[in-house]
Amino acid sequence: MYARNLDEVLANYPTAQAVIGGQNYNKDSWTSALFSKAYDLAAWRTVLAWNNTYGYLMVTNGTSVTVPNLKVALQEVGLNPVNSIVLDGSGSTAMRVVQNDQIRWYGSPTHNRYIGSMVRVHGIDWFK
């Protein structure tokens, strides 16, 4: 749902225990001084997208992605940007993936940074 704040979400979903917030791809939505500069800034980006079957948490691997470029990239892989939200980016963007017992990092120049909020996918014992 589109909401301006947590109170709007809880008014519709009073038992919600987790909320993920972000931005859309419309430049007019990026109105604060900080956000308006970030819209056209090439940086690491994180996006949460979904279709009728799956959810996708994606990070870019490099600093050459603006918000408009991110929208195009989603379309190129067959996802509808309407069904996605742009999460934090730049140094706050990181994804840790375990493949064949090896930890791989994507989407950030640093991997030892404090993050105030995160999306964590779990259910297997990789996260120790």
PDB file of C-alpha atoms in Angstrom:
ATOM      1  CA  MET A   1       0.000   0.000   0.000  1.00  0.00           C
ATOM      2  CA  TYR A   2       1.065   3.581  -0.444  1.00  0.00           C
ATOM      3  CA  ALA A   3       1.324   5.327   2.915  1.00  0.00           C
ATOM      4  CA  ARG A   4       2.956   8.511   4.196  1.00  0.00           C
ATOM      5  CA  ASN A   5       3.742   7.116   7.627  1.00  0.00           C
ATOM      6  CA  LEU A   6       3.451   4.136   9.935  1.00  0.00           C
ATOM      7  CA  ASP A   7       0.141   5.335  11.410  1.00  0.00           C
ATOM      8  CA  GLU A   8      -1.510   5.029   7.980  1.00  0.00           C
ATOM      9  CA  VAL A   9      -0.237   1.469   7.637  1.00  0.00           C
ATOM     10  CA  LEU A  10      -1.418   0.471  11.105  1.00  0.00           C
ATOM     11  CA  ALA A  11      -4.845   2.006  10.483  1.00  0.00           C
ATOM     12  CA  ASN A  12      -5.308  -0.530   7.668  1.00  0.00           C
ATOM     13  CA  TYR A  13      -3.269  -3.375   9.162  1.00  0.00           C
ATOM     14  CA  PRO A  14      -3.458  -3.035  12.960  1.00  0.00           C
ATOM     15  CA  THR A  15      -1.730  -6.365  13.615  1.00  0.00           C
ATOM     16  CA  ALA A  16       1.256  -5.676  11.324  1.00  0.00           C
ATOM     17  CA  GLN A  17       4.517  -6.581  12.999  1.00  0.00           C
ATOM     18  CA  ALA A  18       6.883  -5.471  10.248  1.00  0.00           C
ATOM     19  CA  VAL A  19       6.691  -2.746   7.631  1.00  0.00           C
ATOM     20  CA  ILE A  20       9.147  -2.121   4.803  1.00  0.00           C
ATOM     21  CA  GLY A  21       9.134   1.421   3.519  1.00  0.00           C
ATOM     22  CA  GLY A  22      10.719   2.979   0.493  1.00  0.00           C
ATOM     23  CA  GLN A  23      10.156   5.242  -2.474  1.00  0.00           C
ATOM     24  CA  ASN A  24       8.663   4.921  -5.930  1.00  0.00           C
ATOM     25  CA  TYR A  25      10.220   5.997  -9.235  1.00  0.00           C
ATOM     26  CA  ASN A  26       8.401   9.314  -9.676  1.00  0.00           C
ATOM     27  CA  LYS A  27      10.783  12.230  -9.308  1.00  0.00           C
ATOM     28  CA  ASP A  28       8.000  14.284  -7.700  1.00  0.00           C
ATOM     29  CA  SER A  29       7.979  11.828  -4.773  1.00  0.00           C
ATOM     30  CA  TRP A  30      11.624  12.574  -4.008  1.00  0.00           C
ATOM     31  CA  THR A  31      10.858  15.990  -2.533  1.00  0.00           C
ATOM     32  CA  SER A  32      13.202  16.487   0.413  1.00  0.00           C
ATOM     33  CA  ALA A  33      16.536  18.174  -0.255  1.00  0.00           C
ATOM     34  CA  LEU A  34      18.406  14.938   0.426  1.00  0.00           C
ATOM     35  CA  PHE A  35      16.087  12.725  -1.646  1.00  0.00           C
ATOM     36  CA  SER A  36      15.900  15.064  -4.631  1.00  0.00           C
ATOM     37  CA  LYS A  37      19.691  14.927  -5.024  1.00  0.00           C
ATOM     38  CA  ALA A  38      19.745  11.148  -4.590  1.00  0.00           C
ATOM     39  CA  TYR A  39      17.239  10.553  -7.404  1.00  0.00           C
ATOM     40  CA  ASP A  40      19.717  11.377 -10.188  1.00  0.00           C
ATOM     41  CA  LEU A  41      22.840  10.361  -8.282  1.00  0.00           C
ATOM     42  CA  ALA A  42      24.594   7.259  -9.584  1.00  0.00           C
ATOM     43  CA  ALA A  43      24.910   5.038  -6.521  1.00  0.00           C
ATOM     44  CA  TRP A  44      24.421   1.535  -5.203  1.00  0.00           C
ATOM     45  CA  ARG A  45      20.693   0.807  -5.114  1.00  0.00           C
ATOM     46  CA  THR A  46      18.398  -1.669  -3.391  1.00  0.00           C
ATOM     47  CA  VAL A  47      14.929  -2.576  -4.629  1.00  0.00           C
ATOM     48  CA  LEU A  48      12.221  -4.902  -3.395  1.00  0.00           C
ATOM     49  CA  ALA A  49      10.033  -6.112  -6.283  1.00  0.00           C
ATOM     50  CA  TRP A  50       7.339  -8.739  -6.616  1.00  0.00           C
ATOM     51  CA  ASN A  51       5.096 -10.443  -9.120  1.00  0.00           C
ATOM     52  CA  ASN A  52       2.197 -12.848  -8.642  1.00  0.00           C
ATOM     53  CA  THR A  53       4.540 -15.643  -7.601  1.00  0.00           C
ATOM     54  CA  TYR A  54       7.800 -14.348  -6.105  1.00  0.00           C
ATOM     55  CA  GLY A  55       9.381 -11.492  -4.230  1.00  0.00           C
ATOM     56  CA  TYR A  56      12.800 -10.233  -5.293  1.00  0.00           C
ATOM     57  CA  LEU A  57      15.276  -8.358  -3.133  1.00  0.00           C
ATOM     58  CA  MET A  58      17.926  -6.956  -5.432  1.00  0.00           C
ATOM     59  CA  VAL A  59      20.996  -4.795  -5.063  1.00  0.00           C
ATOM     60  CA  THR A  60      23.084  -3.253  -7.788  1.00  0.00           C
ATOM     61  CA  ASN A  61      26.753  -4.082  -7.865  1.00  0.00           C
ATOM     62  CA  GLY A  62      28.418  -0.788  -8.647  1.00  0.00           C
ATOM     63  CA  THR A  63      27.841   2.927  -8.444  1.00  0.00           C
ATOM     64  CA  SER A  64      26.435   3.602 -11.890  1.00  0.00           C
ATOM     65  CA  VAL A  65      22.715   3.355 -11.205  1.00  0.00           C
ATOM     66  CA  THR A  66      20.321   6.274 -10.879  1.00  0.00           C
ATOM     67  CA  VAL A  67      16.707   5.764  -9.838  1.00  0.00           C
ATOM     68  CA  PRO A  68      15.493   6.133 -13.464  1.00  0.00           C
ATOM     69  CA  ASN A  69      18.129   3.551 -14.547  1.00  0.00           C
ATOM     70  CA  LEU A  70      16.917   1.184 -11.830  1.00  0.00           C
ATOM     71  CA  LYS A  71      13.378   1.412 -13.179  1.00  0.00           C
ATOM     72  CA  VAL A  72      14.597   0.512 -16.679  1.00  0.00           C
ATOM     73  CA  ALA A  73      16.633  -2.406 -15.316  1.00  0.00           C
ATOM     74  CA  LEU A  74      13.561  -3.843 -13.585  1.00  0.00           C
ATOM     75  CA  GLN A  75      11.601  -3.634 -16.818  1.00  0.00           C
ATOM     76  CA  GLU A  76      14.426  -5.327 -18.717  1.00  0.00           C
ATOM     77  CA  VAL A  77      14.256  -8.376 -16.430  1.00  0.00           C
ATOM     78  CA  GLY A  78      10.472  -8.550 -16.811  1.00  0.00           C
ATOM     79  CA  LEU A  79       9.356  -6.939 -13.546  1.00  0.00           C
ATOM     80  CA  ASN A  80       6.815  -4.136 -13.265  1.00  0.00           C
ATOM     81  CA  PRO A  81       8.238  -1.126 -11.380  1.00  0.00           C
ATOM     82  CA  VAL A  82       4.725  -0.435 -10.047  1.00  0.00           C
ATOM     83  CA  ASN A  83       5.173  -3.625  -8.005  1.00  0.00           C
ATOM     84  CA  SER A  84       8.384  -2.519  -6.321  1.00  0.00           C
ATOM     85  CA  ILE A  85       9.850  -0.051  -3.879  1.00  0.00           C
ATOM     86  CA  VAL A  86      13.251   1.601  -3.902  1.00  0.00           C
ATOM     87  CA  LEU A  87      14.925   1.028  -0.554  1.00  0.00           C
ATOM     88  CA  ASP A  88      18.007   2.727   0.841  1.00  0.00           C
ATOM     89  CA  GLY A  89      21.095   2.938  -1.287  1.00  0.00           C
ATOM     90  CA  SER A  90      24.705   4.063  -1.397  1.00  0.00           C
ATOM     91  CA  GLY A  91      26.780   2.737   1.511  1.00  0.00           C
ATOM     92  CA  SER A  92      23.662   1.379   3.233  1.00  0.00           C
ATOM     93  CA  THR A  93      23.111  -1.107   0.445  1.00  0.00           C
ATOM     94  CA  ALA A  94      24.574  -4.540   0.957  1.00  0.00           C
ATOM     95  CA  MET A  95      23.545  -8.108   0.350  1.00  0.00           C
ATOM     96  CA  ARG A  96      25.263 -11.082   1.927  1.00  0.00           C
ATOM     97  CA  VAL A  97      24.765 -14.312   0.024  1.00  0.00           C
ATOM     98  CA  VAL A  98      26.127 -17.700   0.990  1.00  0.00           C
ATOM     99  CA  GLN A  99      26.958 -19.932  -1.959  1.00  0.00           C
ATOM    100  CA  ASN A 100      28.692 -23.279  -1.492  1.00  0.00           C
ATOM    101  CA  ASP A 101      29.656 -22.288   2.076  1.00  0.00           C
ATOM    102  CA  GLN A 102      31.322 -19.107   0.775  1.00  0.00           C
ATOM    103  CA  ILE A 103      30.096 -15.677   1.837  1.00  0.00           C
ATOM    104  CA  ARG A 104      29.756 -13.230  -1.039  1.00  0.00           C
ATOM    105  CA  TRP A 105      28.911  -9.543  -0.695  1.00  0.00           C
ATOM    106  CA  TYR A 106      27.087  -7.508  -3.304  1.00  0.00           C
ATOM    107  CA  GLY A 107      26.061  -3.896  -3.632  1.00  0.00           C
ATOM    108  CA  SER A 108      28.288  -1.987  -1.221  1.00  0.00           C
ATOM    109  CA  PRO A 109      31.896  -0.895  -0.915  1.00  0.00           C
ATOM    110  CA  THR A 110      31.891  -1.732   2.810  1.00  0.00           C
ATOM    111  CA  HIS A 111      30.671  -4.798   4.633  1.00  0.00           C
ATOM    112  CA  ASN A 112      31.266  -3.890   8.240  1.00  0.00           C
ATOM    113  CA  ARG A 113      28.895  -0.955   8.567  1.00  0.00           C
ATOM    114  CA  TYR A 114      26.132  -0.503  11.114  1.00  0.00           C
ATOM    115  CA  ILE A 115      22.717  -0.573   9.428  1.00  0.00           C
ATOM    116  CA  GLY A 116      19.746   0.771  11.374  1.00  0.00           C
ATOM    117  CA  SER A 117      17.186  -1.219   9.415  1.00  0.00           C
ATOM    118  CA  MET A 118      17.419  -4.229   7.177  1.00  0.00           C
ATOM    119  CA  VAL A 119      15.506  -6.864   5.334  1.00  0.00           C
ATOM    120  CA  ARG A 120      16.726 -10.266   6.359  1.00  0.00           C
ATOM    121  CA  VAL A 121      15.650 -13.463   4.626  1.00  0.00           C
ATOM    122  CA  HIS A 122      16.181 -16.453   6.846  1.00  0.00           C
ATOM    123  CA  GLY A 123      15.033 -19.963   7.442  1.00  0.00           C
ATOM    124  CA  ILE A 124      18.253 -21.832   6.914  1.00  0.00           C
ATOM    125  CA  ASP A 125      21.295 -22.004   9.149  1.00  0.00           C
ATOM    126  CA  TRP A 126      23.534 -19.761   6.998  1.00  0.00           C
ATOM    127  CA  PHE A 127      22.969 -16.791   9.295  1.00  0.00           C
ATOM    128  CA  LYS A 128      25.040 -17.493  12.375  1.00  0.00           C
TER     129      LYS A 128
END
